[in-house]
Short mmCIF file of C-alpha atoms in Angstrom, two decimals:
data_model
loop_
_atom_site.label_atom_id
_atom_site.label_comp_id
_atom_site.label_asym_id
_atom_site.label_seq_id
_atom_site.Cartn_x
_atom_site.Cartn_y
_atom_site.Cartn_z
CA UNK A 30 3.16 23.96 -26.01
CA UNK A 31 5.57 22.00 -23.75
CA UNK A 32 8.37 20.45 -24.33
CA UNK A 33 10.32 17.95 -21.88
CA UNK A 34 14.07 18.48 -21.17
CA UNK A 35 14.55 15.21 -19.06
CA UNK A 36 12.74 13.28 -16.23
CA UNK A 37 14.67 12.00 -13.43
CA UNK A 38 14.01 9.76 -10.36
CA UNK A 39 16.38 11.11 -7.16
CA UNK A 40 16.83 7.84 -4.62
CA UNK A 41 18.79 8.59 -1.43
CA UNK A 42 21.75 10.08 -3.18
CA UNK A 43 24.43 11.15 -0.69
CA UNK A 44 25.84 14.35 -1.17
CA UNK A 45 23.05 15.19 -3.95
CA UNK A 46 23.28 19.08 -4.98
CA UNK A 47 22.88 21.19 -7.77
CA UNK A 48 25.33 23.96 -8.35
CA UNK A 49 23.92 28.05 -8.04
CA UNK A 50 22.93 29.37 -11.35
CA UNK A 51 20.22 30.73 -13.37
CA UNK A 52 18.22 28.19 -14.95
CA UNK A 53 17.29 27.78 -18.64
CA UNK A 54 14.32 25.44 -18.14
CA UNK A 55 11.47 25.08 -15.71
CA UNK A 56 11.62 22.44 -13.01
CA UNK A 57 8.89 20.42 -11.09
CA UNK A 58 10.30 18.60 -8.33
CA UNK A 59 7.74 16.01 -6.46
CA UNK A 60 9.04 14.80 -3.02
CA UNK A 61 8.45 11.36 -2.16
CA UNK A 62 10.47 10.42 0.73
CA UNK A 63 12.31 13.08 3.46
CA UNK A 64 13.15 16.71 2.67
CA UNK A 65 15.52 18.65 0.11
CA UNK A 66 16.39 21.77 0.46
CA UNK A 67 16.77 24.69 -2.41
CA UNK A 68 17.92 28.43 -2.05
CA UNK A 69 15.83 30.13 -4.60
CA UNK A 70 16.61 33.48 -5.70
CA UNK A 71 18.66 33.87 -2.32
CA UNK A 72 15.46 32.36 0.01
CA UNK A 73 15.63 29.01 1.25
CA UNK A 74 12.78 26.35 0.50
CA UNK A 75 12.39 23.80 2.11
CA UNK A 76 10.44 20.58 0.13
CA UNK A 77 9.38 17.74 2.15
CA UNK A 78 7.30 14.32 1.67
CA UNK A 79 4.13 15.08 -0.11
CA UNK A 80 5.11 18.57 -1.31
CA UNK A 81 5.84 19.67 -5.06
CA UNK A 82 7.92 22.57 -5.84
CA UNK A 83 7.81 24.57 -9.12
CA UNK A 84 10.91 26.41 -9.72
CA UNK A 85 10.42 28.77 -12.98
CA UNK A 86 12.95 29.63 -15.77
CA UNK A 87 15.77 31.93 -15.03
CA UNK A 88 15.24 31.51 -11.39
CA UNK A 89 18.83 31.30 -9.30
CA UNK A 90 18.27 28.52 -7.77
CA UNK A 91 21.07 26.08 -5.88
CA UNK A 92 19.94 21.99 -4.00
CA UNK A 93 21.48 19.86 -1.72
CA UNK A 94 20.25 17.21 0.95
CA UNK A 95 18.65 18.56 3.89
CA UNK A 96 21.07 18.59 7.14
CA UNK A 97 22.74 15.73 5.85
CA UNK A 98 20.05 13.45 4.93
CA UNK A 99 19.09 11.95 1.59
CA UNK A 100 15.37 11.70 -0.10
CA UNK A 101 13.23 10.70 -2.63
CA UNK A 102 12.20 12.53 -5.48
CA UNK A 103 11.06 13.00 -9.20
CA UNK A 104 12.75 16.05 -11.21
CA UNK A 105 10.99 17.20 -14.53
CA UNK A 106 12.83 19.33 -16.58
CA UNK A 107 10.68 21.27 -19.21
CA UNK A 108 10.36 24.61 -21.61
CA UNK A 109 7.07 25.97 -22.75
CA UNK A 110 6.32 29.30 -24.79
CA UNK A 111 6.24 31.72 -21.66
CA UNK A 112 3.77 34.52 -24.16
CA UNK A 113 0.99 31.79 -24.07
CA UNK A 114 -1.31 30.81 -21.16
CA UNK A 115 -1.35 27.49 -19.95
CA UNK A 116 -4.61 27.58 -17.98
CA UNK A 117 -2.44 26.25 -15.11
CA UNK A 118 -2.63 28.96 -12.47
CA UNK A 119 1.32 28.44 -10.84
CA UNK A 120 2.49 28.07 -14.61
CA UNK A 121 1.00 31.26 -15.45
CA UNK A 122 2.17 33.06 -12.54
CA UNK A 123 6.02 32.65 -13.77
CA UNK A 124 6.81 32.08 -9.87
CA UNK A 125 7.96 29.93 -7.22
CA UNK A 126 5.19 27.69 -5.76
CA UNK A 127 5.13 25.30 -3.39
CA UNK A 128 2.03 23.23 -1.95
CA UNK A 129 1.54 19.74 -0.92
CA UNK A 130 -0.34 17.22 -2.55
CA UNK A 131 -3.59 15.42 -0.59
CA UNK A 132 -3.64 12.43 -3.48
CA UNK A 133 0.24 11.98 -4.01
CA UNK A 134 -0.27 8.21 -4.56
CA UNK A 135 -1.49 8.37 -8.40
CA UNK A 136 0.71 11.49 -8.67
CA UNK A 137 3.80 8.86 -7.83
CA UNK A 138 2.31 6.95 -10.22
CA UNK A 139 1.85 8.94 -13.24
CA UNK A 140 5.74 9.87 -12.37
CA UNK A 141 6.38 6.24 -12.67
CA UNK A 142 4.87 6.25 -15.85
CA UNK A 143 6.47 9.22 -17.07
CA UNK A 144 10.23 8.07 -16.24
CA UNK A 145 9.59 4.83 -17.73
CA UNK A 146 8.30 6.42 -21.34
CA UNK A 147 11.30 8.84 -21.59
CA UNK A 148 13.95 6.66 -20.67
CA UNK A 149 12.57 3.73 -23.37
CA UNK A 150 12.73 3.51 -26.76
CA UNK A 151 9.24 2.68 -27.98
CA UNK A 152 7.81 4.20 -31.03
CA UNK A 153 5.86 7.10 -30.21
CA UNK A 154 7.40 8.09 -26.83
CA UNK A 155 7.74 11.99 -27.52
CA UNK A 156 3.68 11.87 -28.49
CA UNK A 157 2.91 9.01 -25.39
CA UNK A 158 5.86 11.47 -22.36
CA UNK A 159 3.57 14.87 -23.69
CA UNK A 160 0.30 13.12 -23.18
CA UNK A 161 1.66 11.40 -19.54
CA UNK A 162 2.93 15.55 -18.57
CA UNK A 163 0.10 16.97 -19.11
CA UNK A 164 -2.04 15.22 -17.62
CA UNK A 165 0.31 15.16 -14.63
CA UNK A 166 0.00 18.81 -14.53
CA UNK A 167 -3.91 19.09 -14.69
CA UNK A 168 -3.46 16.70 -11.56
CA UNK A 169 -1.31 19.27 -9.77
CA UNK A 170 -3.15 21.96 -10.58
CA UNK A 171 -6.30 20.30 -8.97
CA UNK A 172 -4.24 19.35 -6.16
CA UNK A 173 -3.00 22.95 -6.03
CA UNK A 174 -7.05 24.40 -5.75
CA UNK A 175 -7.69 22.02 -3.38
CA UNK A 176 -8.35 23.44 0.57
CA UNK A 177 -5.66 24.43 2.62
CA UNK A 178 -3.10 24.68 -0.49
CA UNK A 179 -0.10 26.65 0.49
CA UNK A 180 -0.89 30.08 -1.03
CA UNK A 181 2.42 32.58 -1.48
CA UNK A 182 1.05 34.38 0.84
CA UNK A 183 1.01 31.33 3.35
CA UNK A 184 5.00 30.34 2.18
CA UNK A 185 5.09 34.11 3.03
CA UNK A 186 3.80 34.43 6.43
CA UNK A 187 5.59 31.05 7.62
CA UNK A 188 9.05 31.90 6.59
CA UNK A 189 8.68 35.63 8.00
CA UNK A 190 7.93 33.52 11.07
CA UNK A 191 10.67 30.88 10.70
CA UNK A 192 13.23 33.70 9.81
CA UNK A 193 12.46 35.37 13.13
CA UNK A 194 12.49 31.88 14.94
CA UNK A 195 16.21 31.21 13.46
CA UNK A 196 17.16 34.78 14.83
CA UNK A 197 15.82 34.19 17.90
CA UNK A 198 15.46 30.86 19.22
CA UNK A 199 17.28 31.47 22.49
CA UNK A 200 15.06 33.94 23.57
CA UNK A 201 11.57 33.05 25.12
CA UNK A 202 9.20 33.40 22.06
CA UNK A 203 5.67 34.04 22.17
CA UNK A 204 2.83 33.44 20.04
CA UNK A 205 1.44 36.69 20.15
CA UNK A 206 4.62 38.67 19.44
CA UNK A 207 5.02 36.05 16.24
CA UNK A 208 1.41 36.91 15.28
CA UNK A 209 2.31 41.18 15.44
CA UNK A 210 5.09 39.97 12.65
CA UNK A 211 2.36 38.79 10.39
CA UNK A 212 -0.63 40.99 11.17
CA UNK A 213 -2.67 37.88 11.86
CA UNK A 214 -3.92 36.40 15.15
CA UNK A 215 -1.71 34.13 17.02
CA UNK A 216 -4.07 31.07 16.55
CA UNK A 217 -4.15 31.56 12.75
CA UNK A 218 -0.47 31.77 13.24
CA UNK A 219 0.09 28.61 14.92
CA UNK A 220 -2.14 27.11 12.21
CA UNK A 221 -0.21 28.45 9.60
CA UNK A 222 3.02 27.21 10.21
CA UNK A 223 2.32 23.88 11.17
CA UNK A 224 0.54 23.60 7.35
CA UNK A 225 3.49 24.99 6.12
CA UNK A 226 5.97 23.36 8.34
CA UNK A 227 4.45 20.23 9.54
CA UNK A 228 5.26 21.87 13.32
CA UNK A 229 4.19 24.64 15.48
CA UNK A 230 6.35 27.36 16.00
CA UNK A 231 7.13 26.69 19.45
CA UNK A 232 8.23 22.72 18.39
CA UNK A 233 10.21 24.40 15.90
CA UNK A 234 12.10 26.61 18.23
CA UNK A 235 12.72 23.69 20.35
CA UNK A 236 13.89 21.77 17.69
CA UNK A 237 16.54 24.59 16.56
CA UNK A 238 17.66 24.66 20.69
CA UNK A 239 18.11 21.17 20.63
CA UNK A 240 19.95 20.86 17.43
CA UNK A 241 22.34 23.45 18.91
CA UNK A 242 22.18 21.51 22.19
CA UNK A 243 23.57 18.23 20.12
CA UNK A 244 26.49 19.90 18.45
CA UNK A 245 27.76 21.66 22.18
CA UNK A 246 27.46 18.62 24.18
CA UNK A 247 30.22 16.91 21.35
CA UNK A 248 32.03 19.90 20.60
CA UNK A 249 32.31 21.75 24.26
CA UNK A 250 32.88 21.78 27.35
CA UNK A 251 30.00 23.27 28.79
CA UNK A 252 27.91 21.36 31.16
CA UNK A 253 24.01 20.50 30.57
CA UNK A 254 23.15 22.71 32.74
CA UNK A 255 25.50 25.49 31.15
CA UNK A 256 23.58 24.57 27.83
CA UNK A 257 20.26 24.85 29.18
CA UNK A 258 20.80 28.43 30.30
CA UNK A 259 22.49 29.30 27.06
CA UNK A 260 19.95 27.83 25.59
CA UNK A 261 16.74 29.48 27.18
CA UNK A 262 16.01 27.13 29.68
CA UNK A 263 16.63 28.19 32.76
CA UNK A 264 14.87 24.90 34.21
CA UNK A 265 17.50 22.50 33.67
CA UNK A 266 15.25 19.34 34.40
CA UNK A 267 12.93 20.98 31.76
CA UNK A 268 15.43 20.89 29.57
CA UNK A 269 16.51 17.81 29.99
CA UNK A 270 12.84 16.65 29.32
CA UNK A 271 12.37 18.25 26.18
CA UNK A 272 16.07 16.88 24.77
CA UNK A 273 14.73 13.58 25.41
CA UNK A 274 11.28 14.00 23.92
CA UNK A 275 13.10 15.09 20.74
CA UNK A 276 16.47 13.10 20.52
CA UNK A 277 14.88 10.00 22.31
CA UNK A 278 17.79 10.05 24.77
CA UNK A 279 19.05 12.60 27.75
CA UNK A 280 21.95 15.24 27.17
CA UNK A 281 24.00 12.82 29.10
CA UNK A 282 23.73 9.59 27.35
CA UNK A 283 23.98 11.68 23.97
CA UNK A 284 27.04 12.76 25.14
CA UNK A 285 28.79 9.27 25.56
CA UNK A 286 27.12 7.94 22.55
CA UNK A 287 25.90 10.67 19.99
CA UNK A 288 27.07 11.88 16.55
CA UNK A 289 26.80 15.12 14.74
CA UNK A 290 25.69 13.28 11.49
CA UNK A 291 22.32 11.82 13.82
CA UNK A 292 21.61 15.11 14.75
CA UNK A 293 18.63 15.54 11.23
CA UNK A 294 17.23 12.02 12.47
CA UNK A 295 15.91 13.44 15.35
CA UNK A 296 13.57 15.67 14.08
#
């Protein structure tokens, strides 16, 4: 029923991407270690430590480090007869999944295992890499059903929310109003996202504020307190405090001593 393409083991690559185009195989990527980011079918996905990502066959899909940083991950490159059913529920759906695995330790494992079979020459290694895949994919797809998996219509909620955020960071942003977006109450909202995320949607607006904040205090002359208005804050000391929660240093001693490339550390 399967078949494997190739299995490979991503560790802190600079520069890693993967050029636009419509894929000929399916692809499982398992995160590790810090985030990659994909634009799939024209929406951006975000995969971070823990989370697996299964991007299906003729999807458009482009990759590249996150903000500049690099990560960890395993790739698994595979075909299957799409007419047949696999019994694995985001197989069978033929769509772009994401969800985060509670038990990623034997799933790192198994991925081990895996990359060492196909890049060997043992006898049996086609019969021994099938066996290995599969049952790495009945452990996703347990991992997958487990509670709190991140359901498309979860991915779907948070990025309505995150799209908004990105639109509209320097205004003041409510809960509520982020809830209306979603048709859901504000503290399922605020639940949501930080599954999704990792973050509450007020951290993350902060965090998109202060990224901004970073590349204006090396790139212009405005003054902090310029920046905090621009910004939202119209309490500069308040500004100042949440700069410093985040970046672990004020907008002042940033400014002597930052860099645009520290900026994804941060956060």
């Amino acid at each position: 029923m399967f078949e494997l393409t190739s299995v490979n083991f991503d560790n802190h690559i600079p520069h890693w991407h993967t050029q636009l185009e419509a894929i000929g195989y399916n692809v499982l990527s398992i995160v590790q270690e810090g985030k990659v980011r994909y634009d799939i079918n024209g929406e951006e996905a975000i995969g971070e430590k823990n989370d697996v990502l299964f991007i299906p066959m003729s999807t458009r899909r482009s990759g590249g480090n996150w903000m500049g940083t690099t990560h960890q991950k395993y790739t698994i490159l595979f075909t299957y007869d799409p007419s047949l059913k696999t019994g694995i529920p985001f197989l069978d759906q033929r769509k772009f999944a994401k969800f985060r695995m509670k038990e990623a330790r034997h799933i790192f494992s198994r991925c081990d295992k895996l990359l060492e079979e196909m890049r060997g020459g043992k006898s049996y290694r086609s019969i021994i890499c099938l066996g290995i895949f599969q049952e790495l994919l009945g452990m996703l797809a347990r991992e997958s059903d487990k509670p709190g998996e991140l359901t498309p219509s979860k991915l779907k909620y948070a990025e309505t929310i995150k799209k908004h955020l990105l639109a509209h960071y320097r205004e003041p942003v409510e809960v509520g109003h982020l809830a209306t977006l979603v048709g859901r109450s504000p503290n399922y909202v605020t639940t949501l996202f930080k599954e999704v995320c990792g973050h509450s949607p007020i951290r993350y607006m902060h965090q998109l504020r202060i990224l901004e904040a970073c590349s204006l205090l090396l790139s212009s002359t405005m003054t902090v307190a310029d920046i905090s208005q621009y910004l939202g804050y119209y309490d500069t000391s308040y500004f100042c405090r949440i700069f410093k929660q985040l970046a672990g240093m004020s907008p002042t001693e940033y400014a002597k001593r930052g860099n645009l490339a520290d900026m994804p550390k941060f956060f």
